[in-house]
Short mmCIF file of C-alpha atoms and ligand atoms in Angstrom, two decimals:
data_model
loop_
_atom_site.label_atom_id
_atom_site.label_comp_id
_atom_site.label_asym_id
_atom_site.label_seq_id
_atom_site.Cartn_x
_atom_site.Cartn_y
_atom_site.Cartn_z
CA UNK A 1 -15.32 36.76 25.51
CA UNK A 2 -17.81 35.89 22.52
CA UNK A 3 -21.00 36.50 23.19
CA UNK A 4 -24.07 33.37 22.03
CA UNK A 5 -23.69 34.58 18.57
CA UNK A 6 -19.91 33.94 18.06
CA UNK A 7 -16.91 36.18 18.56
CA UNK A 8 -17.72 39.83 17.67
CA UNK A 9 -14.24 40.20 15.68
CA UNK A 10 -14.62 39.39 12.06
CA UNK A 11 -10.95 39.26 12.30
CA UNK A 12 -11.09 35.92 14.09
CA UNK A 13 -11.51 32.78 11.91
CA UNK A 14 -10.85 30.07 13.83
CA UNK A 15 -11.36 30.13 17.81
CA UNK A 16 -11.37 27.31 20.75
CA UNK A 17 -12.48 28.69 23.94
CA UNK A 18 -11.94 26.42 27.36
CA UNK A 19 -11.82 23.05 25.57
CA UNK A 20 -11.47 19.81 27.41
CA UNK A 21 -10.88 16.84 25.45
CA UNK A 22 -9.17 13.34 25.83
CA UNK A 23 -9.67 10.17 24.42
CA UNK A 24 -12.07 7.14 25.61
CA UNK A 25 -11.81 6.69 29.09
CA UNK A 26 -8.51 7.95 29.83
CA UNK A 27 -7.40 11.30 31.39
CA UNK A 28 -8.04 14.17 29.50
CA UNK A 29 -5.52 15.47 27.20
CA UNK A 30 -6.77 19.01 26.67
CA UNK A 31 -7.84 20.82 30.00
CA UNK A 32 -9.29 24.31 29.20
CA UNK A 33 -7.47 25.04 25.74
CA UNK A 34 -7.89 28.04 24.07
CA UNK A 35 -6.31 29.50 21.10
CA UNK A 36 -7.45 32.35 18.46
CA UNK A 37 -6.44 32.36 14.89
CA UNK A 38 -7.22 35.92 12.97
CA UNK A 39 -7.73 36.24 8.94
CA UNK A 40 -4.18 36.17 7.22
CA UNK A 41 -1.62 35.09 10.71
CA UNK A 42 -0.02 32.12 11.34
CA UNK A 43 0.08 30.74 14.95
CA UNK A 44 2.67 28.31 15.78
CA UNK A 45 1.68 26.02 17.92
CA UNK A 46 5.02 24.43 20.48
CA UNK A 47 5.22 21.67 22.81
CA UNK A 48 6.72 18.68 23.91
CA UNK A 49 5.82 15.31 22.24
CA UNK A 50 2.64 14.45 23.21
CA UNK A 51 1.70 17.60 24.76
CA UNK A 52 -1.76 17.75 22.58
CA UNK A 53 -0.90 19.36 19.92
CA UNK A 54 -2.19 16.96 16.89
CA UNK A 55 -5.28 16.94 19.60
CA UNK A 56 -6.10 20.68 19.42
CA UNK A 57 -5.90 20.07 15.52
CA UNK A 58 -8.13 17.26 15.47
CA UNK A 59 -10.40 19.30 17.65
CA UNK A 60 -10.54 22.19 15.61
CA UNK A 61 -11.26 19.86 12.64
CA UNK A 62 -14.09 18.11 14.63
CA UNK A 63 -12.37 14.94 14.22
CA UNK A 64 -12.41 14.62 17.85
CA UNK A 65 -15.21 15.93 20.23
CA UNK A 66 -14.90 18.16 22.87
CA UNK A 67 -15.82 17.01 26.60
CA UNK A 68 -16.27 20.60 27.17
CA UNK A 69 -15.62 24.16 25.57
CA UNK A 70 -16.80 25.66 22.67
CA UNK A 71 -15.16 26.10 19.16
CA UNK A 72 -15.96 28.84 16.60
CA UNK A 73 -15.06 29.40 12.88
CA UNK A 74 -15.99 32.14 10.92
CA UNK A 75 -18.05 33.37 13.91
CA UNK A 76 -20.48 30.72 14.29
CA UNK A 77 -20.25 28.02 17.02
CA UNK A 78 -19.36 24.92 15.46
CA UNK A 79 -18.38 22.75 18.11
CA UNK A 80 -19.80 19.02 17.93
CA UNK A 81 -19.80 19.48 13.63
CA UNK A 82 -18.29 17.21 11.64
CA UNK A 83 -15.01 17.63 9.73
CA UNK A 84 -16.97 17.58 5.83
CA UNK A 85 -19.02 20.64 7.08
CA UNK A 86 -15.90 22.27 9.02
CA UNK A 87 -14.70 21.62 5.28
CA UNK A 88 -17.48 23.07 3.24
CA UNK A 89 -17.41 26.34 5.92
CA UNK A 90 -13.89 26.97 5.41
CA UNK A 91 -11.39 24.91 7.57
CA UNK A 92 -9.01 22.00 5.88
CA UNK A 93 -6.71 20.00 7.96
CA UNK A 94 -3.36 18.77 6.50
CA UNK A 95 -2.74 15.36 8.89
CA UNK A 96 0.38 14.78 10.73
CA UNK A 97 2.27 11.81 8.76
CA UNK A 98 -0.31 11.72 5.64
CA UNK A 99 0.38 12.20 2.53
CA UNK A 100 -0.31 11.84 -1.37
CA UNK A 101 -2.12 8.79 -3.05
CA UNK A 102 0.74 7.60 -4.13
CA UNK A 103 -0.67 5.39 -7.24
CA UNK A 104 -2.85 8.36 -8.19
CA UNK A 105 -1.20 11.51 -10.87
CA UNK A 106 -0.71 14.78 -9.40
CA UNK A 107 -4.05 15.99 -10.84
CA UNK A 108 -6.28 13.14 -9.56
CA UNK A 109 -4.74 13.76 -5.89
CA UNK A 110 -5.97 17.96 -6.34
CA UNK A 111 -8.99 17.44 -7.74
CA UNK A 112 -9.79 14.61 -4.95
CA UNK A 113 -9.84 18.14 -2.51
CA UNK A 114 -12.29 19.92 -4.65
CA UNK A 115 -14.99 16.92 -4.23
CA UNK A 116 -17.05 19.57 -2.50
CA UNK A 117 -17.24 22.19 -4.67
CA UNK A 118 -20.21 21.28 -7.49
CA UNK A 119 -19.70 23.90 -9.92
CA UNK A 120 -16.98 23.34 -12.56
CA UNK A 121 -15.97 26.56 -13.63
CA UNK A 122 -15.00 27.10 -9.86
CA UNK A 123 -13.15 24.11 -9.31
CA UNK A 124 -11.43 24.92 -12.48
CA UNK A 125 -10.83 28.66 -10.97
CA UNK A 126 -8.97 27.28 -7.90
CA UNK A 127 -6.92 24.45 -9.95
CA UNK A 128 -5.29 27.69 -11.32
CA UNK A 129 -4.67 29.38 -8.28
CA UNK A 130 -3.34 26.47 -7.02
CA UNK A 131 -0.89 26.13 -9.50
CA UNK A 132 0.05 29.31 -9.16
CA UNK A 133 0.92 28.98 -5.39
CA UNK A 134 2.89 25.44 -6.40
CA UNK A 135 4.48 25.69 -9.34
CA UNK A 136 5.83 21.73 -8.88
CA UNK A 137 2.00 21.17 -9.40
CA UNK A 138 1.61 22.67 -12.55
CA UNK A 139 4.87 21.43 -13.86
CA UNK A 140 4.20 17.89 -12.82
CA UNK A 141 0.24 17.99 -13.40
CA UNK A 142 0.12 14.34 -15.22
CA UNK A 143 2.72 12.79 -13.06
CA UNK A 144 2.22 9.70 -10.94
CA UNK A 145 2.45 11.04 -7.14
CA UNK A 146 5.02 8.42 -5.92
CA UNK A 147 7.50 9.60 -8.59
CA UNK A 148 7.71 12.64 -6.80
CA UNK A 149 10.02 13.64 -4.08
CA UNK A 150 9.01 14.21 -0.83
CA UNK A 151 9.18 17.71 -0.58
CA UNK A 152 7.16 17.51 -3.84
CA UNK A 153 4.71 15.08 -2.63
CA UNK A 154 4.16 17.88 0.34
CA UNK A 155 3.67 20.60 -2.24
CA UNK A 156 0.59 18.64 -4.05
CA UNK A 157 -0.53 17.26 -0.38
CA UNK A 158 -1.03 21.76 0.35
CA UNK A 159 -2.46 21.99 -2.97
CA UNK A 160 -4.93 19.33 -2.19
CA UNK A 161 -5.64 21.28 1.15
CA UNK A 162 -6.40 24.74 -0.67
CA UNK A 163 -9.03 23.27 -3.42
CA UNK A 164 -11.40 24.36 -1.09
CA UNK A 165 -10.46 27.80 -1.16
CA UNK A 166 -10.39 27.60 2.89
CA UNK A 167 -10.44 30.42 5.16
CA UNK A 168 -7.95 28.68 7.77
CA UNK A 169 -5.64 25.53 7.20
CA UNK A 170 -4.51 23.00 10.00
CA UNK A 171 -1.32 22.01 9.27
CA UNK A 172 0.54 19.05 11.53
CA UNK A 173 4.31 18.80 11.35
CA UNK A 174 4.50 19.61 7.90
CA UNK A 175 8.35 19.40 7.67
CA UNK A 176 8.28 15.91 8.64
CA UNK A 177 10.62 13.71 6.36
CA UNK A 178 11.78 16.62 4.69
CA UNK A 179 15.74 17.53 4.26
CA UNK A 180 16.56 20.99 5.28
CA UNK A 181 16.10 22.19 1.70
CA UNK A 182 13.07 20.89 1.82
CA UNK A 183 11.77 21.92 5.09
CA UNK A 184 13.35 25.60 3.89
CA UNK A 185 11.07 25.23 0.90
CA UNK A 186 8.05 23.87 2.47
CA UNK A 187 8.04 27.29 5.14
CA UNK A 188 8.25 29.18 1.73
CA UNK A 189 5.21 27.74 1.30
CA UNK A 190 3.50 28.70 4.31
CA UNK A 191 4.28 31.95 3.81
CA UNK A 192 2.62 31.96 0.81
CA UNK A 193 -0.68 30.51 2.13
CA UNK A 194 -0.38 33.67 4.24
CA UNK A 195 0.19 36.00 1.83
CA UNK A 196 -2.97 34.56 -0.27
CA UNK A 197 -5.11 35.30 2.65
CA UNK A 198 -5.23 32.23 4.75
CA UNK A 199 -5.01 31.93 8.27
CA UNK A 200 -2.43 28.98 9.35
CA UNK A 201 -2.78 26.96 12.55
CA UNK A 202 0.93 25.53 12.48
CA UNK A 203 2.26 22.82 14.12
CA UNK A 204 5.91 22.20 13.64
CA UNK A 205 8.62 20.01 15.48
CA UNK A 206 11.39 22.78 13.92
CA UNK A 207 9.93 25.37 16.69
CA UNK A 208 12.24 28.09 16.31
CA UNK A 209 12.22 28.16 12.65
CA UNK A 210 8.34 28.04 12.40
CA UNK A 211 8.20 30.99 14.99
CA UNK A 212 10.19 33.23 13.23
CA UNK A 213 7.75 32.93 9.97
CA UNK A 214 4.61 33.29 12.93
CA UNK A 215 2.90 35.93 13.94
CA UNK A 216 1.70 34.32 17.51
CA UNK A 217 3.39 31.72 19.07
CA UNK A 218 1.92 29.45 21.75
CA UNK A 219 3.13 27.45 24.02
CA UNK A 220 0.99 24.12 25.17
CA UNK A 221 2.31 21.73 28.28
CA UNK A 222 0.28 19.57 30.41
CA UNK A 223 -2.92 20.12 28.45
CA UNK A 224 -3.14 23.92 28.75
CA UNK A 225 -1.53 26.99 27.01
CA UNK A 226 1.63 27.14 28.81
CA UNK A 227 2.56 31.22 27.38
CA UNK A 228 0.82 32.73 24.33
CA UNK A 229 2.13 35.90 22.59
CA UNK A 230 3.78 37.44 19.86
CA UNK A 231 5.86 34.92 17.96
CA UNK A 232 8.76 37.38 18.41
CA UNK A 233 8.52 37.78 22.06
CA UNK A 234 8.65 34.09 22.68
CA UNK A 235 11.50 33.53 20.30
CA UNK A 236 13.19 36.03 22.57
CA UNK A 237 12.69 34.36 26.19
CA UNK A 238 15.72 32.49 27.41
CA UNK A 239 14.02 30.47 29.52
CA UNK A 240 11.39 29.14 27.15
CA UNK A 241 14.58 28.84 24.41
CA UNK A 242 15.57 26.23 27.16
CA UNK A 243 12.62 24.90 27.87
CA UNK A 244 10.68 24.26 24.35
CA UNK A 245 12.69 25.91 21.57
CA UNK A 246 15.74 23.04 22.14
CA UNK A 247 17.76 25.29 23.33
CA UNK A 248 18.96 29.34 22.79
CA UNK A 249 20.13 30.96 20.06
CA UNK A 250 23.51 30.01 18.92
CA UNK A 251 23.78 28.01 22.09
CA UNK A 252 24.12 23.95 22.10
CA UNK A 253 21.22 23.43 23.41
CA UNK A 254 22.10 22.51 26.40
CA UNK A 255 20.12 23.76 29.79
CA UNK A 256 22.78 26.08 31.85
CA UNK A 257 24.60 24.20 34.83
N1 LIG B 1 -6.00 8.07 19.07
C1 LIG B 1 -5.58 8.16 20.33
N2 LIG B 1 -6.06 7.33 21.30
C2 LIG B 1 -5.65 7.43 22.56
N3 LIG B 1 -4.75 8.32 23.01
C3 LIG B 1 -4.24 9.17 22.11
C4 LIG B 1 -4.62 9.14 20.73
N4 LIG B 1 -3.95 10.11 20.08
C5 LIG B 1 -3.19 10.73 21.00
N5 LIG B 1 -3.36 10.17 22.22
C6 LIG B 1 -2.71 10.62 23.48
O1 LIG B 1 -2.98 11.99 23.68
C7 LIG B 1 -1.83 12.69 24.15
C8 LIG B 1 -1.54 13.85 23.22
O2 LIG B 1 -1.24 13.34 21.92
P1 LIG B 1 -1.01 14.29 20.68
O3 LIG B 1 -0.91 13.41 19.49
O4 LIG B 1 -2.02 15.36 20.65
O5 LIG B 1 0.40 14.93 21.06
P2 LIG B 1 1.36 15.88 20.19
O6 LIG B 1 1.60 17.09 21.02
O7 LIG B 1 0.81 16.06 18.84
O8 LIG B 1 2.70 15.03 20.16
P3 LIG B 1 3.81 14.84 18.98
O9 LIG B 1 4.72 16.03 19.11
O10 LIG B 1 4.51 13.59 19.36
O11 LIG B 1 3.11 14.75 17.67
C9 LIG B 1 -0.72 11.65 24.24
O12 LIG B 1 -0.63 11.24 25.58
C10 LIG B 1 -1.19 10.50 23.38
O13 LIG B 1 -0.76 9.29 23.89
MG1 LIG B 2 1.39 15.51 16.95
#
Protein backbone atom coordinates (compact mmCIF):
# COMPACT_ATOMS: atom_id res chain seq x y z
CA UNK A 1 0.00 0.00 0.00
CA UNK A 2 1.45 3.63 -0.74
CA UNK A 3 2.62 5.20 1.94
CA UNK A 4 1.51 9.56 2.54
CA UNK A 5 4.03 10.33 -0.05
CA UNK A 6 2.58 8.29 -3.00
CA UNK A 7 3.29 4.77 -4.18
CA UNK A 8 6.98 3.82 -3.66
CA UNK A 9 7.16 2.17 -7.33
CA UNK A 10 8.31 4.62 -9.89
CA UNK A 11 6.97 2.03 -12.13
CA UNK A 12 3.41 3.04 -11.32
CA UNK A 13 1.97 6.06 -13.22
CA UNK A 14 -1.38 6.11 -12.72
CA UNK A 15 -3.06 4.51 -9.45
CA UNK A 16 -6.78 4.59 -7.78
CA UNK A 17 -6.80 3.09 -4.47
CA UNK A 18 -10.46 2.26 -2.70
CA UNK A 19 -12.44 4.84 -4.71
CA UNK A 20 -16.09 5.43 -4.16
CA UNK A 21 -17.79 7.56 -6.53
CA UNK A 22 -21.39 8.05 -7.99
CA UNK A 23 -23.19 10.77 -9.27
CA UNK A 24 -25.53 13.47 -7.37
CA UNK A 25 -27.62 11.85 -5.07
CA UNK A 26 -27.94 8.53 -6.44
CA UNK A 27 -26.25 5.22 -5.42
CA UNK A 28 -22.78 5.05 -5.87
CA UNK A 29 -21.40 3.72 -8.97
CA UNK A 30 -17.83 2.96 -7.92
CA UNK A 31 -17.58 1.13 -4.44
CA UNK A 32 -13.88 0.65 -3.45
CA UNK A 33 -12.20 0.68 -7.06
CA UNK A 34 -8.80 0.18 -7.47
CA UNK A 35 -6.67 -0.25 -10.42
CA UNK A 36 -2.72 0.30 -11.12
CA UNK A 37 -1.33 1.32 -14.41
CA UNK A 38 2.76 0.90 -14.67
CA UNK A 39 5.08 3.03 -17.25
CA UNK A 40 4.74 1.43 -20.84
CA UNK A 41 1.43 -1.45 -20.14
CA UNK A 42 -1.81 -1.29 -21.25
CA UNK A 43 -4.69 -2.37 -18.90
CA UNK A 44 -7.89 -3.28 -20.42
CA UNK A 45 -10.49 -2.41 -18.61
CA UNK A 46 -14.03 -5.12 -19.19
CA UNK A 47 -17.47 -4.91 -18.10
CA UNK A 48 -20.92 -4.89 -18.80
CA UNK A 49 -22.65 -1.67 -20.05
CA UNK A 50 -22.85 0.53 -17.42
CA UNK A 51 -20.69 -1.25 -15.10
CA UNK A 52 -18.48 2.13 -14.42
CA UNK A 53 -16.15 1.96 -16.65
CA UNK A 54 -16.31 5.60 -18.47
CA UNK A 55 -16.66 6.44 -14.47
CA UNK A 56 -13.24 5.11 -13.39
CA UNK A 57 -11.95 7.19 -16.51
CA UNK A 58 -13.57 10.26 -15.59
CA UNK A 59 -12.23 9.68 -12.14
CA UNK A 60 -8.84 9.23 -13.03
CA UNK A 61 -9.13 12.41 -15.17
CA UNK A 62 -10.66 14.35 -12.18
CA UNK A 63 -13.61 15.04 -14.17
CA UNK A 64 -15.58 13.48 -11.52
CA UNK A 65 -14.77 13.57 -7.71
CA UNK A 66 -14.26 10.89 -5.56
CA UNK A 67 -16.69 10.34 -2.42
CA UNK A 68 -13.86 8.46 -1.07
CA UNK A 69 -10.35 6.89 -2.03
CA UNK A 70 -7.38 8.31 -3.13
CA UNK A 71 -5.86 8.64 -6.69
CA UNK A 72 -2.14 8.97 -7.57
CA UNK A 73 -0.20 9.85 -10.80
CA UNK A 74 3.27 9.99 -11.15
CA UNK A 75 3.51 9.31 -7.37
CA UNK A 76 1.88 12.22 -5.99
CA UNK A 77 -1.71 12.18 -4.61
CA UNK A 78 -3.81 13.98 -6.90
CA UNK A 79 -7.15 13.17 -5.98
CA UNK A 80 -9.72 16.22 -5.85
CA UNK A 81 -7.31 18.06 -8.94
CA UNK A 82 -8.71 19.19 -11.80
CA UNK A 83 -8.45 17.61 -15.27
CA UNK A 84 -6.06 20.89 -16.87
CA UNK A 85 -3.50 20.08 -14.07
CA UNK A 86 -4.01 16.10 -14.38
CA UNK A 87 -3.15 17.42 -18.03
CA UNK A 88 -0.14 19.57 -17.46
CA UNK A 89 1.28 16.48 -14.94
CA UNK A 90 0.96 13.95 -17.50
CA UNK A 91 -2.52 12.27 -17.91
CA UNK A 92 -4.86 12.99 -21.23
CA UNK A 93 -8.20 11.44 -21.56
CA UNK A 94 -9.55 10.48 -25.04
CA UNK A 95 -13.69 10.72 -24.29
CA UNK A 96 -15.99 7.96 -25.08
CA UNK A 97 -18.09 9.19 -28.30
CA UNK A 98 -15.90 12.54 -28.93
CA UNK A 99 -14.25 13.31 -31.58
CA UNK A 100 -12.50 15.87 -34.07
CA UNK A 101 -13.67 19.56 -34.68
CA UNK A 102 -15.02 18.74 -37.55
CA UNK A 103 -14.95 22.40 -39.32
CA UNK A 104 -11.38 22.79 -38.07
CA UNK A 105 -8.01 21.26 -40.54
CA UNK A 106 -6.15 18.46 -39.20
CA UNK A 107 -3.45 20.84 -37.86
CA UNK A 108 -5.73 23.28 -35.97
CA UNK A 109 -7.42 20.11 -34.16
CA UNK A 110 -3.36 18.95 -32.94
CA UNK A 111 -2.21 21.99 -32.10
CA UNK A 112 -5.62 22.71 -30.03
CA UNK A 113 -3.84 19.68 -27.56
CA UNK A 114 -0.61 21.47 -27.22
CA UNK A 115 -2.46 24.74 -25.69
CA UNK A 116 -0.46 23.92 -22.59
CA UNK A 117 2.79 23.70 -23.60
CA UNK A 118 4.28 27.62 -23.90
CA UNK A 119 7.43 27.04 -25.55
CA UNK A 120 7.39 26.73 -29.38
CA UNK A 121 10.25 24.83 -30.24
CA UNK A 122 8.62 22.05 -28.00
CA UNK A 123 5.32 22.09 -29.34
CA UNK A 124 6.96 21.99 -32.65
CA UNK A 125 9.16 18.85 -31.25
CA UNK A 126 6.01 16.82 -30.45
CA UNK A 127 4.00 17.90 -33.81
CA UNK A 128 6.83 15.70 -35.30
CA UNK A 129 6.60 12.89 -33.16
CA UNK A 130 3.20 12.91 -33.62
CA UNK A 131 3.34 12.60 -37.11
CA UNK A 132 5.52 10.08 -36.89
CA UNK A 133 3.20 7.83 -34.75
CA UNK A 134 0.15 8.84 -37.41
CA UNK A 135 1.25 9.02 -40.57
CA UNK A 136 -2.64 9.97 -41.83
CA UNK A 137 -1.69 13.19 -39.81
CA UNK A 138 1.15 14.18 -41.61
CA UNK A 139 -0.25 13.22 -44.92
CA UNK A 140 -3.46 15.06 -44.36
CA UNK A 141 -1.90 18.04 -42.18
CA UNK A 142 -4.02 20.95 -44.10
CA UNK A 143 -7.11 18.92 -44.48
CA UNK A 144 -10.52 19.89 -43.15
CA UNK A 145 -11.27 17.17 -40.27
CA UNK A 146 -14.80 16.19 -41.52
CA UNK A 147 -13.32 15.14 -44.89
CA UNK A 148 -11.72 12.51 -43.16
CA UNK A 149 -12.88 9.05 -42.48
CA UNK A 150 -13.64 7.88 -39.32
CA UNK A 151 -10.92 5.78 -38.62
CA UNK A 152 -8.92 8.86 -39.74
CA UNK A 153 -10.76 11.27 -37.69
CA UNK A 154 -9.67 8.72 -34.63
CA UNK A 155 -6.05 8.86 -35.73
CA UNK A 156 -5.88 12.92 -35.41
CA UNK A 157 -8.41 12.65 -32.22
CA UNK A 158 -4.89 10.25 -30.55
CA UNK A 159 -2.69 12.74 -32.02
CA UNK A 160 -4.50 15.48 -30.32
CA UNK A 161 -4.25 13.32 -27.04
CA UNK A 162 -0.30 12.89 -27.27
CA UNK A 163 0.58 16.83 -27.84
CA UNK A 164 1.11 16.76 -24.38
CA UNK A 165 3.70 14.31 -24.42
CA UNK A 166 1.60 12.40 -21.52
CA UNK A 167 2.88 9.84 -19.31
CA UNK A 168 -0.56 7.77 -19.33
CA UNK A 169 -3.59 8.13 -21.82
CA UNK A 170 -7.35 7.34 -20.95
CA UNK A 171 -8.80 6.00 -23.74
CA UNK A 172 -12.88 5.19 -23.83
CA UNK A 173 -14.16 2.79 -26.46
CA UNK A 174 -11.92 3.90 -28.98
CA UNK A 175 -13.15 1.45 -31.70
CA UNK A 176 -16.48 2.89 -31.56
CA UNK A 177 -17.93 3.54 -35.17
CA UNK A 178 -15.10 2.00 -36.63
CA UNK A 179 -15.34 -1.02 -39.36
CA UNK A 180 -13.22 -3.93 -38.53
CA UNK A 181 -10.39 -2.52 -40.64
CA UNK A 182 -10.60 0.22 -38.82
CA UNK A 183 -10.90 -1.01 -35.37
CA UNK A 184 -7.77 -3.49 -36.62
CA UNK A 185 -5.96 -0.26 -37.41
CA UNK A 186 -6.91 1.80 -34.53
CA UNK A 187 -5.34 -1.31 -31.94
CA UNK A 188 -2.24 -0.81 -34.25
CA UNK A 189 -2.29 2.27 -32.85
CA UNK A 190 -2.40 1.50 -29.34
CA UNK A 191 0.29 -0.54 -29.63
CA UNK A 192 2.22 2.06 -30.75
CA UNK A 193 1.40 4.49 -27.89
CA UNK A 194 2.93 1.57 -25.97
CA UNK A 195 5.82 1.10 -27.69
CA UNK A 196 6.58 5.08 -27.44
CA UNK A 197 6.48 4.75 -23.76
CA UNK A 198 2.98 5.45 -22.69
CA UNK A 199 1.00 3.76 -20.29
CA UNK A 200 -2.73 3.02 -21.71
CA UNK A 201 -5.81 2.79 -19.48
CA UNK A 202 -8.09 1.01 -22.22
CA UNK A 203 -11.51 0.73 -22.36
CA UNK A 204 -12.92 -1.23 -25.21
CA UNK A 205 -16.42 -2.84 -26.01
CA UNK A 206 -14.24 -5.48 -28.47
CA UNK A 207 -12.96 -7.20 -25.01
CA UNK A 208 -11.24 -10.07 -26.30
CA UNK A 209 -9.45 -8.31 -28.98
CA UNK A 210 -8.25 -5.43 -26.65
CA UNK A 211 -6.99 -8.16 -24.12
CA UNK A 212 -4.91 -9.89 -26.31
CA UNK A 213 -2.87 -6.45 -27.18
CA UNK A 214 -3.01 -5.90 -22.89
CA UNK A 215 -0.78 -6.61 -20.55
CA UNK A 216 -3.44 -6.65 -17.43
CA UNK A 217 -6.84 -7.18 -17.85
CA UNK A 218 -9.53 -6.26 -15.33
CA UNK A 219 -12.63 -7.13 -14.80
CA UNK A 220 -15.27 -4.43 -13.16
CA UNK A 221 -19.12 -5.58 -12.16
CA UNK A 222 -21.29 -4.04 -9.66
CA UNK A 223 -18.93 -1.17 -8.91
CA UNK A 224 -15.86 -3.19 -7.86
CA UNK A 225 -12.99 -5.10 -9.65
CA UNK A 226 -14.68 -8.24 -10.35
CA UNK A 227 -10.92 -10.36 -11.28
CA UNK A 228 -7.71 -8.49 -12.12
CA UNK A 229 -4.65 -10.24 -13.68
CA UNK A 230 -2.60 -10.89 -16.49
CA UNK A 231 -4.42 -10.07 -19.71
CA UNK A 232 -3.49 -13.61 -20.82
CA UNK A 233 -4.81 -15.42 -17.90
CA UNK A 234 -8.19 -13.85 -18.19
CA UNK A 235 -8.40 -14.37 -21.91
CA UNK A 236 -7.92 -17.98 -20.88
CA UNK A 237 -10.86 -18.49 -18.20
CA UNK A 238 -13.90 -20.19 -19.61
CA UNK A 239 -16.05 -18.96 -17.31
CA UNK A 240 -15.23 -15.27 -17.58
CA UNK A 241 -15.16 -16.00 -21.73
CA UNK A 242 -18.92 -16.63 -20.82
CA UNK A 243 -19.45 -14.22 -18.61
CA UNK A 244 -17.72 -10.83 -20.05
CA UNK A 245 -15.66 -11.76 -23.11
CA UNK A 246 -19.23 -12.62 -25.20
CA UNK A 247 -18.55 -15.80 -25.24
CA UNK A 248 -15.32 -18.52 -25.69
CA UNK A 249 -13.04 -18.88 -28.17
CA UNK A 250 -14.32 -20.17 -31.38
CA UNK A 251 -17.56 -20.83 -29.59
CA UNK A 252 -21.02 -18.90 -30.53
CA UNK A 253 -21.19 -17.25 -27.77
CA UNK A 254 -23.62 -18.81 -26.31
CA UNK A 255 -23.59 -19.75 -22.29
CA UNK A 256 -23.46 -23.83 -22.09
CA UNK A 257 -26.97 -25.54 -21.42
N1 LIG B 1 -23.53 11.94 -15.98
C1 LIG B 1 -24.18 10.98 -15.31
N2 LIG B 1 -25.17 11.29 -14.44
C2 LIG B 1 -25.81 10.34 -13.76
N3 LIG B 1 -25.56 9.02 -13.85
C3 LIG B 1 -24.59 8.65 -14.69
C4 LIG B 1 -23.84 9.60 -15.47
N4 LIG B 1 -22.94 8.93 -16.21
C5 LIG B 1 -23.10 7.63 -15.91
N5 LIG B 1 -24.08 7.45 -15.00
C6 LIG B 1 -24.51 6.16 -14.42
O1 LIG B 1 -23.39 5.52 -13.85
C7 LIG B 1 -23.38 4.12 -14.13
C8 LIG B 1 -22.07 3.75 -14.79
O2 LIG B 1 -21.97 4.44 -16.03
P1 LIG B 1 -20.66 4.38 -16.93
O3 LIG B 1 -20.86 5.35 -18.03
O4 LIG B 1 -19.45 4.52 -16.10
O5 LIG B 1 -20.75 2.87 -17.46
P2 LIG B 1 -19.85 2.12 -18.55
O6 LIG B 1 -19.31 0.90 -17.88
O7 LIG B 1 -18.89 3.06 -19.15
O8 LIG B 1 -20.94 1.66 -19.60
P3 LIG B 1 -20.88 1.56 -21.22
O9 LIG B 1 -20.24 0.23 -21.51
O10 LIG B 1 -22.31 1.55 -21.63
O11 LIG B 1 -20.12 2.72 -21.75
C9 LIG B 1 -24.62 3.85 -14.97
O12 LIG B 1 -25.62 3.36 -14.12
C10 LIG B 1 -25.02 5.21 -15.50
O13 LIG B 1 -26.40 5.31 -15.63
MG1 LIG C 1 -18.63 3.86 -21.03
Amino acid sequence: MPGPDGPADEQVVLRLDEVQAGYGKAALVLRGFSVEVRRGEIVCLVGPNGAGKSTVLKVASGLLGVRSGTVWLNGADVTGAKPQDLLRRGLSHVLQGHSVFREMTVEENVMLGGYTVDDRATVMDRVEFVKSVFPVVAERWGTTAGLLSGGQQKQVEFARALMVRPDVVLLDEPSMGLDPKRTAGMFEQVSRLREAGVAVLLVEQNARRALEMSDIGCVLDLGRVFVRGPAAELLADPQLGDLYLGGRPGGDGAAAS
